[in-house]
Structures are given as structure tokens and as C-alpha cells.
Tab-separated table of C-alpha atoms and ligand atoms in Angstrom:
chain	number	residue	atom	x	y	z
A	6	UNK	CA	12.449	6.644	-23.875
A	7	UNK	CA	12.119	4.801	-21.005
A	8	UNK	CA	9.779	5.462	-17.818
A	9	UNK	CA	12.110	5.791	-14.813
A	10	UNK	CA	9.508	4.916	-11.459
A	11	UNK	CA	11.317	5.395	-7.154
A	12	UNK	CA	9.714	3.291	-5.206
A	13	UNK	CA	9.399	3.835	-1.538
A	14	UNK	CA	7.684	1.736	1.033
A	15	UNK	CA	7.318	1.684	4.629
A	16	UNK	CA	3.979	0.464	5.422
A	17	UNK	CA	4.992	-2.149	8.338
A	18	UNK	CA	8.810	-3.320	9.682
A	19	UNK	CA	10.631	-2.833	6.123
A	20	UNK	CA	11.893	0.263	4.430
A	21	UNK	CA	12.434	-0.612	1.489
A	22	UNK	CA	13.069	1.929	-1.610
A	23	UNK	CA	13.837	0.867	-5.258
A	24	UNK	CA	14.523	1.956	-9.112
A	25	UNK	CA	12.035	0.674	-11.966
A	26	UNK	CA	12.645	0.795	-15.308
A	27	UNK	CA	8.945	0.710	-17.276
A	28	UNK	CA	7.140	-0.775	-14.156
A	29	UNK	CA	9.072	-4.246	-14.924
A	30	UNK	CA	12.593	-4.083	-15.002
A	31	UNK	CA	14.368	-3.520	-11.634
A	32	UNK	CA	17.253	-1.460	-11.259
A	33	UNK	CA	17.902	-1.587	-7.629
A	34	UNK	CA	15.866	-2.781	-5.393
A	35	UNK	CA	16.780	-2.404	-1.449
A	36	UNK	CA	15.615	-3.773	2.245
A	37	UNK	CA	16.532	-2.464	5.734
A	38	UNK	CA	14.309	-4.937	8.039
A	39	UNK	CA	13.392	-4.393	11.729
A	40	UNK	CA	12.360	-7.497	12.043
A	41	UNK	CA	15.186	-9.159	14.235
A	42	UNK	CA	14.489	-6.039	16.226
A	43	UNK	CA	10.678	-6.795	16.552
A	44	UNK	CA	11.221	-10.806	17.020
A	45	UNK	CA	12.821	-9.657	20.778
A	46	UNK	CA	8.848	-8.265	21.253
A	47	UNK	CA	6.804	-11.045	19.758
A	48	UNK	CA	5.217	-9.298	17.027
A	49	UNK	CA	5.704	-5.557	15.133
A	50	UNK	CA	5.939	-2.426	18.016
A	51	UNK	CA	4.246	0.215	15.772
A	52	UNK	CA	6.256	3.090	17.354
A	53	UNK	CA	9.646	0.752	17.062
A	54	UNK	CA	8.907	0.822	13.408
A	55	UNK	CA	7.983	4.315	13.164
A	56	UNK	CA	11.602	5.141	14.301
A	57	UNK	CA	13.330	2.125	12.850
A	58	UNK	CA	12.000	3.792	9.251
A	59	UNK	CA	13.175	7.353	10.332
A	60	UNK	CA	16.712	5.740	10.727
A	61	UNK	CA	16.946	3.618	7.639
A	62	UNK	CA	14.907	5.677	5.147
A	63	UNK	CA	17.753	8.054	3.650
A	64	UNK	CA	20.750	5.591	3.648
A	65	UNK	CA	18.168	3.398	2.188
A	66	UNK	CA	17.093	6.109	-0.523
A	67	UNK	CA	20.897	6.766	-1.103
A	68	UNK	CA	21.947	3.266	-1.178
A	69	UNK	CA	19.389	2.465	-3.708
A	70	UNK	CA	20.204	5.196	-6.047
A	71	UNK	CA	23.579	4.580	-6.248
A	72	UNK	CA	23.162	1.121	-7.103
A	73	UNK	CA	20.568	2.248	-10.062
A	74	UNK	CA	23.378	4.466	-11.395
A	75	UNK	CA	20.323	6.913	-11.336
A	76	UNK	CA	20.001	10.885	-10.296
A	77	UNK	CA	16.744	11.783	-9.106
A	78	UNK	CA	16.316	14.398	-12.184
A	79	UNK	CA	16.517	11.034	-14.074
A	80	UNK	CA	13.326	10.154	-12.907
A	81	UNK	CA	9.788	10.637	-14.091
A	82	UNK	CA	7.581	9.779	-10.948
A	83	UNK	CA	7.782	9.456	-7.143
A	84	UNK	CA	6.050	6.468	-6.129
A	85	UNK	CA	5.193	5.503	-2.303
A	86	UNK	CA	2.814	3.482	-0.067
A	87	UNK	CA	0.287	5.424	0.906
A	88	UNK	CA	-1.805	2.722	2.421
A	89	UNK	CA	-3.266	0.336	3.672
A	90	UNK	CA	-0.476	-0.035	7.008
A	91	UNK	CA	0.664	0.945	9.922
A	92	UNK	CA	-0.212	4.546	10.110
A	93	UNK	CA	3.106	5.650	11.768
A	94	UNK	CA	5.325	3.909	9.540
A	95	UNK	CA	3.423	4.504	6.466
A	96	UNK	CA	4.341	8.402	7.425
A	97	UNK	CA	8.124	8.323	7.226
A	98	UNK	CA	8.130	6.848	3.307
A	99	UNK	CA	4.725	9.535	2.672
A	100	UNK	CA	6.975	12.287	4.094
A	101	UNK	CA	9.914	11.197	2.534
A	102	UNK	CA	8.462	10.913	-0.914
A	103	UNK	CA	6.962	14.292	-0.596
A	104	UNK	CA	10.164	16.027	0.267
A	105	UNK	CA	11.842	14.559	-2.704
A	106	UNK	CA	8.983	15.695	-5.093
A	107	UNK	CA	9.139	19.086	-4.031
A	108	UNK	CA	12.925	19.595	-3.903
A	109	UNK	CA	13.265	17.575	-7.232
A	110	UNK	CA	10.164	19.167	-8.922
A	111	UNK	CA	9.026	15.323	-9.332
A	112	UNK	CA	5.195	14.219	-9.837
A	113	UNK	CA	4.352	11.793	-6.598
A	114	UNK	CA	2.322	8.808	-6.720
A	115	UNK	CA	0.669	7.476	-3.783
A	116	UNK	CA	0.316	3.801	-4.333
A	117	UNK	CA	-1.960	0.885	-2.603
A	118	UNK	CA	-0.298	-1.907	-0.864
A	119	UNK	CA	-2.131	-4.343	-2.307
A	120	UNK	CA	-1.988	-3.095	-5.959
A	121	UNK	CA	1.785	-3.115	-5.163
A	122	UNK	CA	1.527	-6.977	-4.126
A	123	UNK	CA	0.280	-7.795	-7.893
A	124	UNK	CA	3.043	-6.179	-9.260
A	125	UNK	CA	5.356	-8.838	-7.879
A	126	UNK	CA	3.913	-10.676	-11.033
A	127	UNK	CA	5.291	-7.854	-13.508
A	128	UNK	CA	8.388	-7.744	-12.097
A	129	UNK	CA	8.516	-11.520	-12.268
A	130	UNK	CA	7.731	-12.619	-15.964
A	131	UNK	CA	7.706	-9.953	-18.266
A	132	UNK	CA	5.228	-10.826	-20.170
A	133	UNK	CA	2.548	-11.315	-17.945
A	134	UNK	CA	-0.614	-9.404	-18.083
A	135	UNK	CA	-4.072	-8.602	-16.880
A	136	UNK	CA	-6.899	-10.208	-16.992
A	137	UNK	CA	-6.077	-13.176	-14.319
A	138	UNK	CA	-7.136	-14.118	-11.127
A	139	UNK	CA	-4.684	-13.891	-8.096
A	140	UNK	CA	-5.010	-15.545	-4.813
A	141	UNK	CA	-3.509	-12.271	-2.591
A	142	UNK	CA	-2.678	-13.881	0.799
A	143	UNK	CA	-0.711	-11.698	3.041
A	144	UNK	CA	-0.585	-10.104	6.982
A	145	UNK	CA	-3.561	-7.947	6.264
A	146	UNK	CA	-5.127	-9.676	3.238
A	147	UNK	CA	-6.781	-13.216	1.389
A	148	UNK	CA	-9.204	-12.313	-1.292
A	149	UNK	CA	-9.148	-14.152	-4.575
A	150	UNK	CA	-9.212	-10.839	-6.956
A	151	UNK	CA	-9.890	-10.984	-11.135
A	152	UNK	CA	-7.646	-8.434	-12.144
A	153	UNK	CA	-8.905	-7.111	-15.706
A	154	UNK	CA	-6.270	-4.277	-16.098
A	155	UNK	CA	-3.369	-2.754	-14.398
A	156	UNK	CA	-5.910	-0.637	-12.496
A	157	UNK	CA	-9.121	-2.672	-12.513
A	158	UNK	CA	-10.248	-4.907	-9.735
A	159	UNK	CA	-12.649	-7.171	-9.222
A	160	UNK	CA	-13.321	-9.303	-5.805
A	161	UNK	CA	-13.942	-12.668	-6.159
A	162	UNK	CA	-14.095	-13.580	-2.367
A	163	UNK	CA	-12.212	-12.845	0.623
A	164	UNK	CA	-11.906	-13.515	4.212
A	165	UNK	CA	-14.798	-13.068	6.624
A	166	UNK	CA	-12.540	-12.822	9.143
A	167	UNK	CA	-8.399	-13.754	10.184
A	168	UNK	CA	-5.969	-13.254	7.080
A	169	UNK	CA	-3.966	-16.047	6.110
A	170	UNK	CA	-0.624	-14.711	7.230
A	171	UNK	CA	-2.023	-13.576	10.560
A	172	UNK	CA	-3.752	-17.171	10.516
A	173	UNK	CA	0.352	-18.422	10.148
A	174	UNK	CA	1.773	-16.067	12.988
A	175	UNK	CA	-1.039	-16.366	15.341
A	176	UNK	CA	0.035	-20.023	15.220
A	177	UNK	CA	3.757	-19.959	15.145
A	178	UNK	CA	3.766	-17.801	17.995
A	179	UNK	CA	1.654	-20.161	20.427
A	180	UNK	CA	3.400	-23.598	19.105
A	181	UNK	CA	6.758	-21.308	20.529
A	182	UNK	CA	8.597	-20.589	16.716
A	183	UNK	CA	8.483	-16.999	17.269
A	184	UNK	CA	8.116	-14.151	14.645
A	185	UNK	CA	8.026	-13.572	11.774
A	186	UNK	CA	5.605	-17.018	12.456
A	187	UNK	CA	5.051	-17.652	8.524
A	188	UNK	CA	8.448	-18.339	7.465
A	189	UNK	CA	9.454	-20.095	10.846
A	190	UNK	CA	6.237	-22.376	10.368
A	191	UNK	CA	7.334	-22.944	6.711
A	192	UNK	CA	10.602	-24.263	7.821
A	193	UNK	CA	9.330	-26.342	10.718
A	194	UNK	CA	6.888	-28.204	8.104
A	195	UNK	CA	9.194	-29.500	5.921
A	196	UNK	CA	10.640	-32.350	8.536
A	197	UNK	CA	7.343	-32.767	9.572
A	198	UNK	CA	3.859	-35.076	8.224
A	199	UNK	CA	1.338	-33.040	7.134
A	200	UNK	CA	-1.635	-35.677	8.170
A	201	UNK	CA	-0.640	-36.432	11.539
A	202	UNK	CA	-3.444	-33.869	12.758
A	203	UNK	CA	-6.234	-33.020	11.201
A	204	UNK	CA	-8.514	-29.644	10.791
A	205	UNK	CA	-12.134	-28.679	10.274
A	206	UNK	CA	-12.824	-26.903	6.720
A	207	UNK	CA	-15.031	-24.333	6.907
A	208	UNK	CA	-18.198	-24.350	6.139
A	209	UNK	CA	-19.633	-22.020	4.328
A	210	UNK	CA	-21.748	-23.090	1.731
A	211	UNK	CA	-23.130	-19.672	-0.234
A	212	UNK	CA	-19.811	-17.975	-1.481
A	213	UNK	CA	-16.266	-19.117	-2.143
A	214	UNK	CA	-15.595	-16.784	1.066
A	215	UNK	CA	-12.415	-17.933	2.972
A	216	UNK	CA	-12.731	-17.854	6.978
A	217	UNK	CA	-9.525	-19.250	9.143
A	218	UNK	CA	-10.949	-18.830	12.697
A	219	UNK	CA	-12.031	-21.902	13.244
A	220	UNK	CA	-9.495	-23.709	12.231
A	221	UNK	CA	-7.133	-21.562	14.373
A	222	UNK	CA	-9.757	-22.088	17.215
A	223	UNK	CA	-9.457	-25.374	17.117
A	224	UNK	CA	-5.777	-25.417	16.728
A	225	UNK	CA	-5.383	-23.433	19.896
A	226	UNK	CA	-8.293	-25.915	20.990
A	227	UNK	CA	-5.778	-29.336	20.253
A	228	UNK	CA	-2.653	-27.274	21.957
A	229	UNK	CA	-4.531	-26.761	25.026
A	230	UNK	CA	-5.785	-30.359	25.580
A	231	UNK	CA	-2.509	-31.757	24.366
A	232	UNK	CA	-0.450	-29.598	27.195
A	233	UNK	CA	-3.323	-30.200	30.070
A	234	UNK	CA	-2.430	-33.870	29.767
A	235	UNK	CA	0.957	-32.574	30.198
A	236	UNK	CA	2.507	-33.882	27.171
A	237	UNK	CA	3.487	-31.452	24.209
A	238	UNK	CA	2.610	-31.616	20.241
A	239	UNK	CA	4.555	-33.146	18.294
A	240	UNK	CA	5.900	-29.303	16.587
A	241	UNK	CA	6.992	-30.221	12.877
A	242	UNK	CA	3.694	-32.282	12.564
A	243	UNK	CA	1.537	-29.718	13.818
A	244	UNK	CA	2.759	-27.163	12.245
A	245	UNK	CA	2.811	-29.332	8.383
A	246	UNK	CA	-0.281	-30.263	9.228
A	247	UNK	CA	-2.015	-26.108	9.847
A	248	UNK	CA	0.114	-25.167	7.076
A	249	UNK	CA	-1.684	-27.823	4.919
A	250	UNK	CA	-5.177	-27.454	6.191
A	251	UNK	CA	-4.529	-23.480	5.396
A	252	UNK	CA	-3.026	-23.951	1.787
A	253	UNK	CA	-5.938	-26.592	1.099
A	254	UNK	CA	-8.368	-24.304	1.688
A	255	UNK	CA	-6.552	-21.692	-0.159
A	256	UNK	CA	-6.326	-23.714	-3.439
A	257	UNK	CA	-9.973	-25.298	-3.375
A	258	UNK	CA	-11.228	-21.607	-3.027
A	259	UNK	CA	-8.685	-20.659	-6.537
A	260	UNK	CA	-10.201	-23.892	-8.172
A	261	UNK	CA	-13.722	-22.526	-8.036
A	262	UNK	CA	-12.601	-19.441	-8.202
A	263	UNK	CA	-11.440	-20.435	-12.078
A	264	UNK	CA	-14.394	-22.350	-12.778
A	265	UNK	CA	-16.716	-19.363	-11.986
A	266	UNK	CA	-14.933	-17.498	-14.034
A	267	UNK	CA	-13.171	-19.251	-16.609
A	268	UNK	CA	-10.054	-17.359	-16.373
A	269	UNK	CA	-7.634	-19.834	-17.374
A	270	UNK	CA	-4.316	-17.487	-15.671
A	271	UNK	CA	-3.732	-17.486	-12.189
A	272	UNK	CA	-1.046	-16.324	-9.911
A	273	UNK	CA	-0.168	-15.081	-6.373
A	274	UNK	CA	0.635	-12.420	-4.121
A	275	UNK	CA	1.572	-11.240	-0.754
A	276	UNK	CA	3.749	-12.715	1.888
A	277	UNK	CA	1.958	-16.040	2.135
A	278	UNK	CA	2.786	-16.237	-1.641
A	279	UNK	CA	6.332	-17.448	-0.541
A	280	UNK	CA	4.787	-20.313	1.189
A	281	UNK	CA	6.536	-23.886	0.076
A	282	UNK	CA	3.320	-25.729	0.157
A	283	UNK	CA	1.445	-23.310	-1.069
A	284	UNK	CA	3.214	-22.627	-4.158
A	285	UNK	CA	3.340	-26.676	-4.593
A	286	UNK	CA	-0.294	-27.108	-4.243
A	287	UNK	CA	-1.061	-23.746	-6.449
A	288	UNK	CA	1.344	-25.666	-9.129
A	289	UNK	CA	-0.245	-28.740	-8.963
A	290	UNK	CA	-3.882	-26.959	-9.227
A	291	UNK	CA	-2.670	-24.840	-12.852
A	292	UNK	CA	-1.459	-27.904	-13.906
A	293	UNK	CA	-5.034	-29.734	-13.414
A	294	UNK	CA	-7.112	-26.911	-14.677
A	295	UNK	CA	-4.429	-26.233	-17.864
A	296	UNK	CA	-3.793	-22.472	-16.011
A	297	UNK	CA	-1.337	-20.419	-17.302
A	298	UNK	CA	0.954	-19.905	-13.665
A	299	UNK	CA	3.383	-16.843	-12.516
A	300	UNK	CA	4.489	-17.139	-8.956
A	301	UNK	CA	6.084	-14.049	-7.841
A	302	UNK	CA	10.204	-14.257	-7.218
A	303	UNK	CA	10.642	-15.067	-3.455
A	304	UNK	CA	12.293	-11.304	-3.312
A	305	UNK	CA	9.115	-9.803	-4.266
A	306	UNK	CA	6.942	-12.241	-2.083
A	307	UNK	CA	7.223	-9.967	0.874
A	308	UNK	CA	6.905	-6.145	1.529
A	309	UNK	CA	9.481	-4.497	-1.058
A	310	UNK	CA	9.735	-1.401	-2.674
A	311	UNK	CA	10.168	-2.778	-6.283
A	312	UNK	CA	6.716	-4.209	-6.434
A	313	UNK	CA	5.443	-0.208	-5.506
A	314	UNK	CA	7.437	1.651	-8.156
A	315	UNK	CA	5.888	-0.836	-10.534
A	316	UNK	CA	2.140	-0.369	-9.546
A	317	UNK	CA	2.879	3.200	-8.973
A	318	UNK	CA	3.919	3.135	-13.312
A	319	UNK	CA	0.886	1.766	-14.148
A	320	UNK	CA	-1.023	4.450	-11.770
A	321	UNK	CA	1.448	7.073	-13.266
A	322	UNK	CA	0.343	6.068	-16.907
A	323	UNK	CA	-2.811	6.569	-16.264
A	324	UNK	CA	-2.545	9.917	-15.420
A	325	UNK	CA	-2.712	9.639	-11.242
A	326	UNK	CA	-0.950	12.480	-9.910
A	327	UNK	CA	-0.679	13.239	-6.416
A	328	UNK	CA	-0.346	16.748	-4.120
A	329	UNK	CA	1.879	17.375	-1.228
A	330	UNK	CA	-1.268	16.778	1.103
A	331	UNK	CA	-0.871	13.604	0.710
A	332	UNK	CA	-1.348	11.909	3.792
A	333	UNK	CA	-1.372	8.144	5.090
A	334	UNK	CA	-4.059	5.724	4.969
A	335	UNK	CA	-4.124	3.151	7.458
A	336	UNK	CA	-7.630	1.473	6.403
A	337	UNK	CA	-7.192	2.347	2.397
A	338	UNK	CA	-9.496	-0.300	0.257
A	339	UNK	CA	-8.628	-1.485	-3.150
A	340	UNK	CA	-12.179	-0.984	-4.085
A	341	UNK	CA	-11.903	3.388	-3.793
A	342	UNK	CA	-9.647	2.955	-6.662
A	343	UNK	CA	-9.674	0.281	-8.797
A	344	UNK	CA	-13.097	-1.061	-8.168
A	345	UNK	CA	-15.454	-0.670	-11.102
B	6	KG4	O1	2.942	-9.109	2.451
B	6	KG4	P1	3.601	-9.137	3.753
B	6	KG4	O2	5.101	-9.092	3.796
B	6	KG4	O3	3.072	-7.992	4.667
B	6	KG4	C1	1.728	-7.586	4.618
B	6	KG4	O4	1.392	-6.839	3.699
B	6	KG4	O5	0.976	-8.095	5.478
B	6	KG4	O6	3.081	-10.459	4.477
B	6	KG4	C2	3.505	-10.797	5.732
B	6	KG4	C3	2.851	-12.112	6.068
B	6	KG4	C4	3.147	-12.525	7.494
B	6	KG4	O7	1.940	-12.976	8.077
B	6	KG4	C5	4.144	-13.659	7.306
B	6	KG4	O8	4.105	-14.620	8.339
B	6	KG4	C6	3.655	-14.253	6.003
B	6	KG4	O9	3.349	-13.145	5.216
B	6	KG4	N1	4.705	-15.069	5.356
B	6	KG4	C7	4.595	-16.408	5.201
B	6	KG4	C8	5.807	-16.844	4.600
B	6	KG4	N2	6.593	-15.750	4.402
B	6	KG4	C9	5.888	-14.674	4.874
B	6	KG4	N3	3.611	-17.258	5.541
B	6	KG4	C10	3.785	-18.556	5.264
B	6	KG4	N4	4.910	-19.046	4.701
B	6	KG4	C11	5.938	-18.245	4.350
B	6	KG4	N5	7.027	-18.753	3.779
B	7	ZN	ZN1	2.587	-6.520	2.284
């Protein structure tokens, strides 16, 4: 018989809900986006979220299983975001989930973000499976991570400081491309040369540790001299050449990262994972080091609801059962779970 997993996320400016069947086949899987909404403000109002979510959430929930062809006593687990996010958004798919599990006598499943990133992977080729290393490069997040089981993580490195998606947007926005800045940047590069400017790498010699200040420092740093001269940067260029510089640094951090480890099976998640150079440069590097390569479906590249129904199964399997006090965890870390 098969395992029957809801979804529900709601952790920043998507609600997204979906139907699993055995944490890899999806059965419905559905969006409502504020972004448009938040582009007007520059970046993601937390309290335009927060009510964006309380509008969407139960068309979204109904929506979603109609299109599954699914009753809620058809299912076997409740699973939602319960962290890490924004903490008022991350309360309208908590509540929501709870209400559903105690109407519908359902166990609930609060599930991590992240975890839920990985799962694009699952939901992408079917027969991939732990242990491999992913690169998880998102808003919030770039670590490189050895992922030995469903629920067993292991940090490689990570950032010292910026994200790589926040390293994107921070960007996007001052060059004048708006938000979301990763996908607009993305865009921009591809009529653009990708040497025209160049970038320091950053240099830190004792760990494969990732840090995108400086070269977002000295981004801003170019800008600035370029516009007190009065003239203005050459926007395609610059922004092929960041997004190179970025994705570089990226992929010569996941080629050690496989030579300290061995692990000959990498792959990616997050938002940045539906970069176009990225995913180029992350081909080119399994092909070098004879990896074994999943990139996640574009659809499950950015926050969705399918990727948390299947991280929630594999939590579910193992027995992870959660009470109606569950709350929302803005900070949640991997490590309280699946570190070991
Ligand atoms: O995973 P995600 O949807 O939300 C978080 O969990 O943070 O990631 C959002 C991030 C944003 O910084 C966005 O600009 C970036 O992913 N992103 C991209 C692309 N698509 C989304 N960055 C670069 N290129 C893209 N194509
Ligand atoms: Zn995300």
C-alpha cells in the first residue's frame, strides 16, 4: 500500500501545498506566489506575506486536493514547514496543518526547510539516494552537506557570512533588475560576457568555507566608482560576470568538497540550484570528476510544497510524530535533527 504524504509550506512569499505518493511521486503539486506583490516593495514585507498566506492557504489546500483526486482520510501524514523562515508566514501553513490533523485525526510532521530542499532530488530521479554530497545554495543557505541517509547530515562547509541567493538579490537590486534579483540576474547574463569584469576570490586558506562579502563589497565598490565618473556599467556584463565569479566559487568549493571525501554523487538544492550557469558549470565539474549528477527539476528548484511532503515521508518513516504544540521556528538548524 502506498504512503500518501500533504505537504504544506509557507515559510517565505509562496504557499504552496502538495500530494506525495511514497515521498517521490507527485500527485499535485500547487503555488500561489506573492511575489509580484512584494517586487512593488523591493524585497519580501514579512507582514504582506503573513496575510498573503492567510488568503491563499485554503483555496490552495483545496485546489491541490482536488487535483490529487485525494480525500484527506486518504492520507497517512500531515507534513509542513516548521522552520527555518519567516516566523509569521511559517505560522499560517503550522496552523493550518494542525487544524487539519486534529479535525482529520491525521499524524503531523513538522519538516525542515532545508531537508525539504534535498528532496527536490527524490522527486527528480527516482532512483536517487543517500549518501551524496549536495551543494544547498538558497536565500538563507550555501553549505556543501554529505548526506548519508534520508535523515543524516553531515556539514562539509558553509558560508561565513552572505548566502548565495542573498549574494544574487543584494546585487540585482543595486544594478536596478529588481526582485526576485536571482532569476532577473540569470536572465540579464545570458546576452552578456562573463569576463568583462573581474572579482576577488576569497581567501580563505584553512577550510573549504564559502564567504561572498567581499566579492559583493567590491561589486558595490566597481558600481560606485563607475557612476561617480558619471557613466553607468555596462548591466548584462556585470551581471554575467558576478554570476560567474559566484558559481566559480561555488563549484571549486564542490570539487574539493569530492576529493575530501570521495563521494563520487553530487547534486543541488535550493533556489540558486535553478541558476543557468550554475547548473552548466556543476555539469561540467561531474563530468571531470566521473560524478554521478541529479539536478533538481526547475519546479522543485524554488520554495514548493512537493519537496516538504517528501522529506516529511522520510521523517514520517522514521517514526517522527509531531503534537498540536507545534510551533514555528524561525532560526531551526539542520544540525538539532539530523546531525550525528
Ligand atoms: O530556496 P528559495 O526559493 O528560498 C529560500 O529558501 O531562501 O531561494 C530563493 C533564492 C533567492 O535568493 C533567489 O534570488 C534565488 O534563490 N534564485 C536564483 C535563481 N532562482 C532563484 N538565483 C540565481 N539564479 C536563479 N535562476
Ligand atoms: Zn527555500
Amino acid at each position: 500500500m502506498s504512503i500518501l504524504t500533504l505537504g504544506i509550506e509557507s515559510s517565505c512569499d509562496e504557499t504552496a501545498c502538495a500530494v506525495i505518493e511514497d515521498g517521490r511521486i507527485v500527485r499535485s503539486s500547487m503555488i500561489a506566489s506573492s511575489a509580484d506583490l512584494q517586487s512593488q516593495y523591493g524585497g519580501v514585507v514579512p507582514e504582506l506575506a503573513s496575510r498573503m498566506h492567510v488568503e491563499a492557504i485554503v483555496p490552495c489546500l483545496e485546489t491541490t486536493m482536488k487535483q490529487a483526486g485525494v480525500d484527506y482520510s486518504d492520507l497517512d501524514a500531515v507534513c509542513v514547514t516548521k522552520g527555518p523562515g519567516l516566523v509569521g508566514a511559517l505560522l499560517v501553513g503550522v496552523s493550518a496543518a494542525k487544524a487539519i490533523c486534529e479535525v482529520k485525526g491525521l499524524p503531523l510532521v513538522g519538516v525542515n526547510h532545508m531537508a525539504g530542499h534535498i528532496a527536490a532530488n527524490y522527486l527528480t530521479d527516482p532512483s536517487w539516494e543517500p549518501p551524496f554530497l549536495c551543494l544547498v545554495v538558497s536565500g538563507g543557505h550555501s553549505e556543501i552537506l554529505l548526506v548519508k541517509d534520508y535523515t543524516q547530515l553531515e556539514c562539509i562547509c558553509a558560508t561565513r557570512d552572505d548566502a548565495a541567493g542573498e549574494a544574487f538579490d543584494k546585487i540585482a537590486r543595486v544594478i536596478g533588475l529588481g526582485y526576485p534579483g536571482g532569476p532577473k540576474l540569470d536572465k540579464e547574463s545570458k546576452k552578456g560576457d562573463p569576463h568583462a569584469y573581474s572579482f576577488p576570490s576569497p581567501k580563505i586558506s584553512d577550510s573549504l568555507d564559502f564567504s561572498f562579502s567581499g566579492i559583493k563589497t567590491a561589486a558595490l565598490n566597481t558600481i560606485n566608482q563607475v557612476r561617480l565618473k558619471g557613466e553607468e556599467i555596462a548591466i548584462s556584463d556585470f551581471a554575467a560576470s558576478y554570476q560567474d565569479a559566484i558559481c566559480s566559487i561555488l563549484c571549486d568549493r564542490l570539487e574539493k568538497a569530492i576529493s575530501l571525501t570521495g563521494m563520487k554523487k553530487i547534486c543541488l538544492a535550493g533556489g540558486v540550484s535553478a541558476n543557468s550557469c550554475l547548473r552548466s558549470k556543476v555539469e561540467k565539474l561531474a563530468e571531470k570528476k566521473k560524478c554521478a549528477l541529479c539536478l533538481p527539476k526547475m519546479a522543485y528548484c524554488t520554495d514548493n510544497a512537493a519537496m516538504i511532503a517528501s522529506a516529511g515521508y522520510y521523517d514520517y518513516m522514521r517514526g517522527v510524530r509531531d503534537q498540536l504544540d507545534l510551533n514555528a521556528y524561525p532560526s531551526l538548524e539542520w544540525r538539532e535533527e539530523y546531525g550525528h
